[in-house]
Amino acid sequence: MSEVLTGKINQICFYSEETDFIVVNVTTNEMDRPVLMTGYMPDYSTSLTYRFEGEFTTHHKYGKQFKISSYEVVTTDDGEAVVRYLSSSLFQGVGPVLAKHVVEALGPDALKKIVENPDALNQVRGMTEERKKVIEKVLTEKDEQHKTLQFFLSHGISLKMATKIMGVYPENTVQIVSENPYLLAENVEGIGFKTADELALSLAFQPDHPYRLQAALLYIIKQECMNQGSTYLGYEIISSRFKRQFPMIDDMTEILEALLRDEKIVLEDGRYYPESLYRAEKIIANTLKKYIAGVSNPDYDFEDVEEGIATLEEKWNIEYDESQREAIYAFLENDLMILSGGPGTGKTTIVKAMLTLYQKIEPGKQIALVAPTGRAAKRLSEACELEATTIHRLLKWDVYTNTFNHDENHPISADLLIIDEFSMVDTFLFSRLLAACGQVTKILLIGDEAQLPSIAPGQVLYDLIETKQIECVFLKHIFRQQAKSGIISISHAIRHDELHALEEIDNYQDIHFMPCKEQDVIRFVSKIIQKAVDEGYDFYDFQVLSPMYQGAAGVDAINEALQNLLNPKAENKPEVRIYQHIFREGDKVLQLKNRPDDNVFNGDIGIIIEIQKKDGFYYQQDKIFVDFEGDIVEYTSQDFNQLTLAYCMSIHKAQGSEFKIVVMPFVFRHGRMLKKNLIYTGMTRAKQALFLIGEKQAFISGIAHNENKRETTLKECFIQKEALSPYDFID
């Protein structure tokens, strides 16, 4: 239930200039003690009286607070407050004396009178033209901000989102948005075509308005590229998708040409690219060419390197094979290198050796270790004994503007950049990372091209290997201690299309195939997971991976079954329903969206530690608190769609993660999703035990089915002679 409080800010506890998020203590007319308030305020003053609308909530750490949903300045009859406001630092050159003169001349409602008629200031004793302009400018800007906020709030846009919009369009906001609301879908993070379309229709835009049709077509192109993982589309695909949504439009030629004129899409050789993806491929190709051309000559001696390798072998009690030694020398001799190999081939071991030798040869050089996901970064950090982070965190991604603080003009501080799990890195993200590498002299890309490509458009690792211009070392030898592993042996057999090796599954202790019908999958899965729990494994140790969400062996059905098994309904256990899903305290959940401010990213797994149920008194809305291995994150009702149950997840969501025990169902219903790289990726998530359950022929058919490669032109950009493009001149 929304409440209204009126009062003044008496203490600013926290304010973010980047996001306009504020935490303040407010003395109100309605409460006998100061109220802690949180929310988004593009402007604020300790001198003005505000009317706040919102609701009381209880934070698990900071206690009861008032969450602001909207606010406005209240016209005050307190002359002293007006004096304090006008003599504040906002009004340069206006001191207490002049401020008193303003109130004396115009009365306690002076601010309102000035906004309505700035010439009223001519009545004030001692007023100069310069000071008049200062007062007029500040008050006009503040008034405009409040009007802007009210505009968005009246059209169903939240205060938080309105603040984001005002950050992107700080001037003439209402005018810009009113003229073309669809700009929001292009330029404001968190606003898609649907939200922009709802705003436009509420502003009386016609269904066939050119802006609407252009925005819809652009959305279709971008969405279809995302769905296919491609960086461009052909005309026929675009035409059919647009016709499906707008059957009343006979010809989309004009709409397409408008997007081309505005450079929102690019046409080249019959291919239609979203501008960002076209430019991203060019940036990647042109940047990496420079690293290839600039082979460094480090000051090292062959014998010194050999001695260093021998020292490491003795220290770590290992023996590097020929391909690993080749990898070490290739790394030292080249500014750009790809290190590839399947599980058990010692990629992590050899990277640790590379880093140790590099630090010895190049003391004082800065090293940046990154990975696409938080869990992958954590594994890399533990393996290399150096701090690693996500790519988004390294680039200081601003979730509110969807921009990176590190870019061409503000490069990262690193000499060596190492990227692990590189198969997951998409075209756009890699281009942004390379753009910020102005100080980086050496790059090492580590990945397994046989795994699934990135969720977003591109197949960067595969394309770069295919260019055959980058130094690549493929580790093939499986270490003796790993060769006993069925998980590793069978995974390598699948990687190399050696299907006869499947007959050997029963000869290994760590991999099992358990045949059953689709309707029996949940029963088998439940037995395995229950046994794991009984043996002391926790929720982070085991993971069920399914190719699809629907069906008796799909993600949703398995999640529901395991939730009832491991965390059943109880009288004293709070729960909330979110659409078709129920969440309980103690549930294992998956994060679906990046939240860099909370150090939580898409794919992270956590445990619900508390649920606050709306009661209309203490709690004004439902809240969920999740523990992501030490990071506690609060979710309100509008954020609940960022969570889903994680007892079972899709194989795509498991990329970059490893689990002691993995269970994977295979049934014919999953047929269209079952492909070799998907199965291979899922299997290689297991470290100690892998259980394959279901219809064996579905499994065999899947690994025999190679995924069609995505439509990209990175390889083409890379190997063609560099030609001038207008995009080369864009900063």
mmCIF file with all atom_site columns, N, CA and C in Angstrom, residues 608-631:
data_model
loop_
_atom_site.group_PDB
_atom_site.id
_atom_site.type_symbol
_atom_site.label_atom_id
_atom_site.label_alt_id
_atom_site.label_comp_id
_atom_site.label_asym_id
_atom_site.label_entity_id
_atom_site.label_seq_id
_atom_site.pdbx_PDB_ins_code
_atom_site.Cartn_x
_atom_site.Cartn_y
_atom_site.Cartn_z
_atom_site.occupancy
_atom_site.B_iso_or_equiv
_atom_site.pdbx_formal_charge
_atom_site.auth_seq_id
_atom_site.auth_comp_id
_atom_site.auth_asym_id
_atom_site.auth_atom_id
_atom_site.pdbx_PDB_model_num
ATOM 1  N N  . ILE A 1 608 ? 18.424 -19.050 -1.258 1.00 0.00 ? 608 ILE A N  1
ATOM 2  C CA . ILE A 1 608 ? 17.502 -18.113 -0.616 1.00 0.00 ? 608 ILE A CA 1
ATOM 3  C C  . ILE A 1 608 ? 17.627 -18.273 0.900  1.00 0.00 ? 608 ILE A C  1
ATOM 4  N N  . ILE A 1 609 ? 18.020 -17.193 1.577  1.00 0.00 ? 609 ILE A N  1
ATOM 5  C CA . ILE A 1 609 ? 18.206 -17.266 3.026  1.00 0.00 ? 609 ILE A CA 1
ATOM 6  C C  . ILE A 1 609 ? 17.044 -16.642 3.788  1.00 0.00 ? 609 ILE A C  1
ATOM 7  N N  . GLU A 1 610 ? 16.246 -15.804 3.110  1.00 0.00 ? 610 GLU A N  1
ATOM 8  C CA . GLU A 1 610 ? 15.116 -15.173 3.793  1.00 0.00 ? 610 GLU A CA 1
ATOM 9  C C  . GLU A 1 610 ? 14.079 -14.720 2.780  1.00 0.00 ? 610 GLU A C  1
ATOM 10 N N  . ILE A 1 611 ? 12.815 -14.897 3.133  1.00 0.00 ? 611 ILE A N  1
ATOM 11 C CA . ILE A 1 611 ? 11.699 -14.359 2.364  1.00 0.00 ? 611 ILE A CA 1
ATOM 12 C C  . ILE A 1 611 ? 10.830 -13.539 3.306  1.00 0.00 ? 611 ILE A C  1
ATOM 13 N N  . GLN A 1 612 ? 10.601 -12.287 2.964  1.00 0.00 ? 612 GLN A N  1
ATOM 14 C CA . GLN A 1 612 ? 9.712  -11.425 3.730  1.00 0.00 ? 612 GLN A CA 1
ATOM 15 C C  . GLN A 1 612 ? 8.387  -11.345 3.001  1.00 0.00 ? 612 GLN A C  1
ATOM 16 N N  . LYS A 1 613 ? 7.331  -11.757 3.665  1.00 0.00 ? 613 LYS A N  1
ATOM 17 C CA . LYS A 1 613 ? 6.013  -11.769 3.055  1.00 0.00 ? 613 LYS A CA 1
ATOM 18 C C  . LYS A 1 613 ? 5.269  -10.473 3.354  1.00 0.00 ? 613 LYS A C  1
ATOM 19 N N  . LYS A 1 614 ? 4.649  -9.943  2.345  1.00 0.00 ? 614 LYS A N  1
ATOM 20 C CA . LYS A 1 614 ? 3.855  -8.726  2.483  1.00 0.00 ? 614 LYS A CA 1
ATOM 21 C C  . LYS A 1 614 ? 2.740  -8.953  3.491  1.00 0.00 ? 614 LYS A C  1
ATOM 22 N N  . ASP A 1 615 ? 2.673  -8.047  4.512  1.00 0.00 ? 615 ASP A N  1
ATOM 23 C CA . ASP A 1 615 ? 1.625  -8.170  5.515  1.00 0.00 ? 615 ASP A CA 1
ATOM 24 C C  . ASP A 1 615 ? 0.835  -6.881  5.704  1.00 0.00 ? 615 ASP A C  1
ATOM 25 N N  . GLY A 1 616 ? 1.198  -5.832  4.956  1.00 0.00 ? 616 GLY A N  1
ATOM 26 C CA . GLY A 1 616 ? 0.466  -4.578  5.053  1.00 0.00 ? 616 GLY A CA 1
ATOM 27 C C  . GLY A 1 616 ? 0.834  -3.741  6.254  1.00 0.00 ? 616 GLY A C  1
ATOM 28 N N  . PHE A 1 617 ? 1.718  -4.258  7.126  1.00 0.00 ? 617 PHE A N  1
ATOM 29 C CA . PHE A 1 617 ? 2.117  -3.517  8.325  1.00 0.00 ? 617 PHE A CA 1
ATOM 30 C C  . PHE A 1 617 ? 3.638  -3.365  8.352  1.00 0.00 ? 617 PHE A C  1
ATOM 31 N N  . TYR A 1 618 ? 4.337  -4.450  8.721  1.00 0.00 ? 618 TYR A N  1
ATOM 32 C CA . TYR A 1 618 ? 5.791  -4.393  8.743  1.00 0.00 ? 618 TYR A CA 1
ATOM 33 C C  . TYR A 1 618 ? 6.369  -4.424  7.327  1.00 0.00 ? 618 TYR A C  1
ATOM 34 N N  . TYR A 1 619 ? 5.812  -5.277  6.484  1.00 0.00 ? 619 TYR A N  1
ATOM 35 C CA . TYR A 1 619 ? 6.322  -5.467  5.140  1.00 0.00 ? 619 TYR A CA 1
ATOM 36 C C  . TYR A 1 619 ? 5.260  -5.071  4.124  1.00 0.00 ? 619 TYR A C  1
ATOM 37 N N  . GLN A 1 620 ? 5.596  -4.071  3.308  1.00 0.00 ? 620 GLN A N  1
ATOM 38 C CA . GLN A 1 620 ? 4.642  -3.563  2.341  1.00 0.00 ? 620 GLN A CA 1
ATOM 39 C C  . GLN A 1 620 ? 4.704  -4.298  1.005  1.00 0.00 ? 620 GLN A C  1
ATOM 40 N N  . GLN A 1 621 ? 5.699  -5.127  0.814  1.00 0.00 ? 621 GLN A N  1
ATOM 41 C CA . GLN A 1 621 ? 5.796  -5.937  -0.389 1.00 0.00 ? 621 GLN A CA 1
ATOM 42 C C  . GLN A 1 621 ? 6.648  -7.167  -0.118 1.00 0.00 ? 621 GLN A C  1
ATOM 43 N N  . ASP A 1 622 ? 6.502  -8.177  -0.978 1.00 0.00 ? 622 ASP A N  1
ATOM 44 C CA . ASP A 1 622 ? 7.307  -9.388  -0.841 1.00 0.00 ? 622 ASP A CA 1
ATOM 45 C C  . ASP A 1 622 ? 8.765  -9.086  -1.188 1.00 0.00 ? 622 ASP A C  1
ATOM 46 N N  . LYS A 1 623 ? 9.670  -9.719  -0.441 1.00 0.00 ? 623 LYS A N  1
ATOM 47 C CA . LYS A 1 623 ? 11.100 -9.583  -0.711 1.00 0.00 ? 623 LYS A CA 1
ATOM 48 C C  . LYS A 1 623 ? 11.782 -10.933 -0.576 1.00 0.00 ? 623 LYS A C  1
ATOM 49 N N  . ILE A 1 624 ? 12.834 -11.111 -1.374 1.00 0.00 ? 624 ILE A N  1
ATOM 50 C CA . ILE A 1 624 ? 13.660 -12.315 -1.323 1.00 0.00 ? 624 ILE A CA 1
ATOM 51 C C  . ILE A 1 624 ? 15.108 -11.894 -1.120 1.00 0.00 ? 624 ILE A C  1
ATOM 52 N N  . PHE A 1 625 ? 15.817 -12.570 -0.207 1.00 0.00 ? 625 PHE A N  1
ATOM 53 C CA . PHE A 1 625 ? 17.227 -12.327 0.038  1.00 0.00 ? 625 PHE A CA 1
ATOM 54 C C  . PHE A 1 625 ? 18.000 -13.594 -0.323 1.00 0.00 ? 625 PHE A C  1
ATOM 55 N N  . VAL A 1 626 ? 19.007 -13.434 -1.199 1.00 0.00 ? 626 VAL A N  1
ATOM 56 C CA . VAL A 1 626 ? 19.760 -14.578 -1.711 1.00 0.00 ? 626 VAL A CA 1
ATOM 57 C C  . VAL A 1 626 ? 21.232 -14.427 -1.356 1.00 0.00 ? 626 VAL A C  1
ATOM 58 N N  . ASP A 1 627 ? 21.818 -15.523 -0.884 1.00 0.00 ? 627 ASP A N  1
ATOM 59 C CA . ASP A 1 627 ? 23.237 -15.582 -0.561 1.00 0.00 ? 627 ASP A CA 1
ATOM 60 C C  . ASP A 1 627 ? 23.987 -16.205 -1.734 1.00 0.00 ? 627 ASP A C  1
ATOM 61 N N  . PHE A 1 628 ? 24.760 -15.386 -2.457 1.00 0.00 ? 628 PHE A N  1
ATOM 62 C CA . PHE A 1 628 ? 25.607 -15.872 -3.545 1.00 0.00 ? 628 PHE A CA 1
ATOM 63 C C  . PHE A 1 628 ? 27.022 -16.054 -3.025 1.00 0.00 ? 628 PHE A C  1
ATOM 64 N N  . GLU A 1 629 ? 27.220 -17.103 -2.252 1.00 0.00 ? 629 GLU A N  1
ATOM 65 C CA . GLU A 1 629 ? 28.525 -17.449 -1.692 1.00 0.00 ? 629 GLU A CA 1
ATOM 66 C C  . GLU A 1 629 ? 29.183 -16.238 -1.034 1.00 0.00 ? 629 GLU A C  1
ATOM 67 N N  . GLY A 1 630 ? 28.428 -15.576 -0.174 1.00 0.00 ? 630 GLY A N  1
ATOM 68 C CA . GLY A 1 630 ? 28.943 -14.456 0.600  1.00 0.00 ? 630 GLY A CA 1
ATOM 69 C C  . GLY A 1 630 ? 28.389 -13.109 0.228  1.00 0.00 ? 630 GLY A C  1
ATOM 70 N N  . ASP A 1 631 ? 27.888 -12.963 -1.004 1.00 0.00 ? 631 ASP A N  1
ATOM 71 C CA . ASP A 1 631 ? 27.249 -11.718 -1.425 1.00 0.00 ? 631 ASP A CA 1
ATOM 72 C C  . ASP A 1 631 ? 25.738 -11.839 -1.226 1.00 0.00 ? 631 ASP A C  1
#
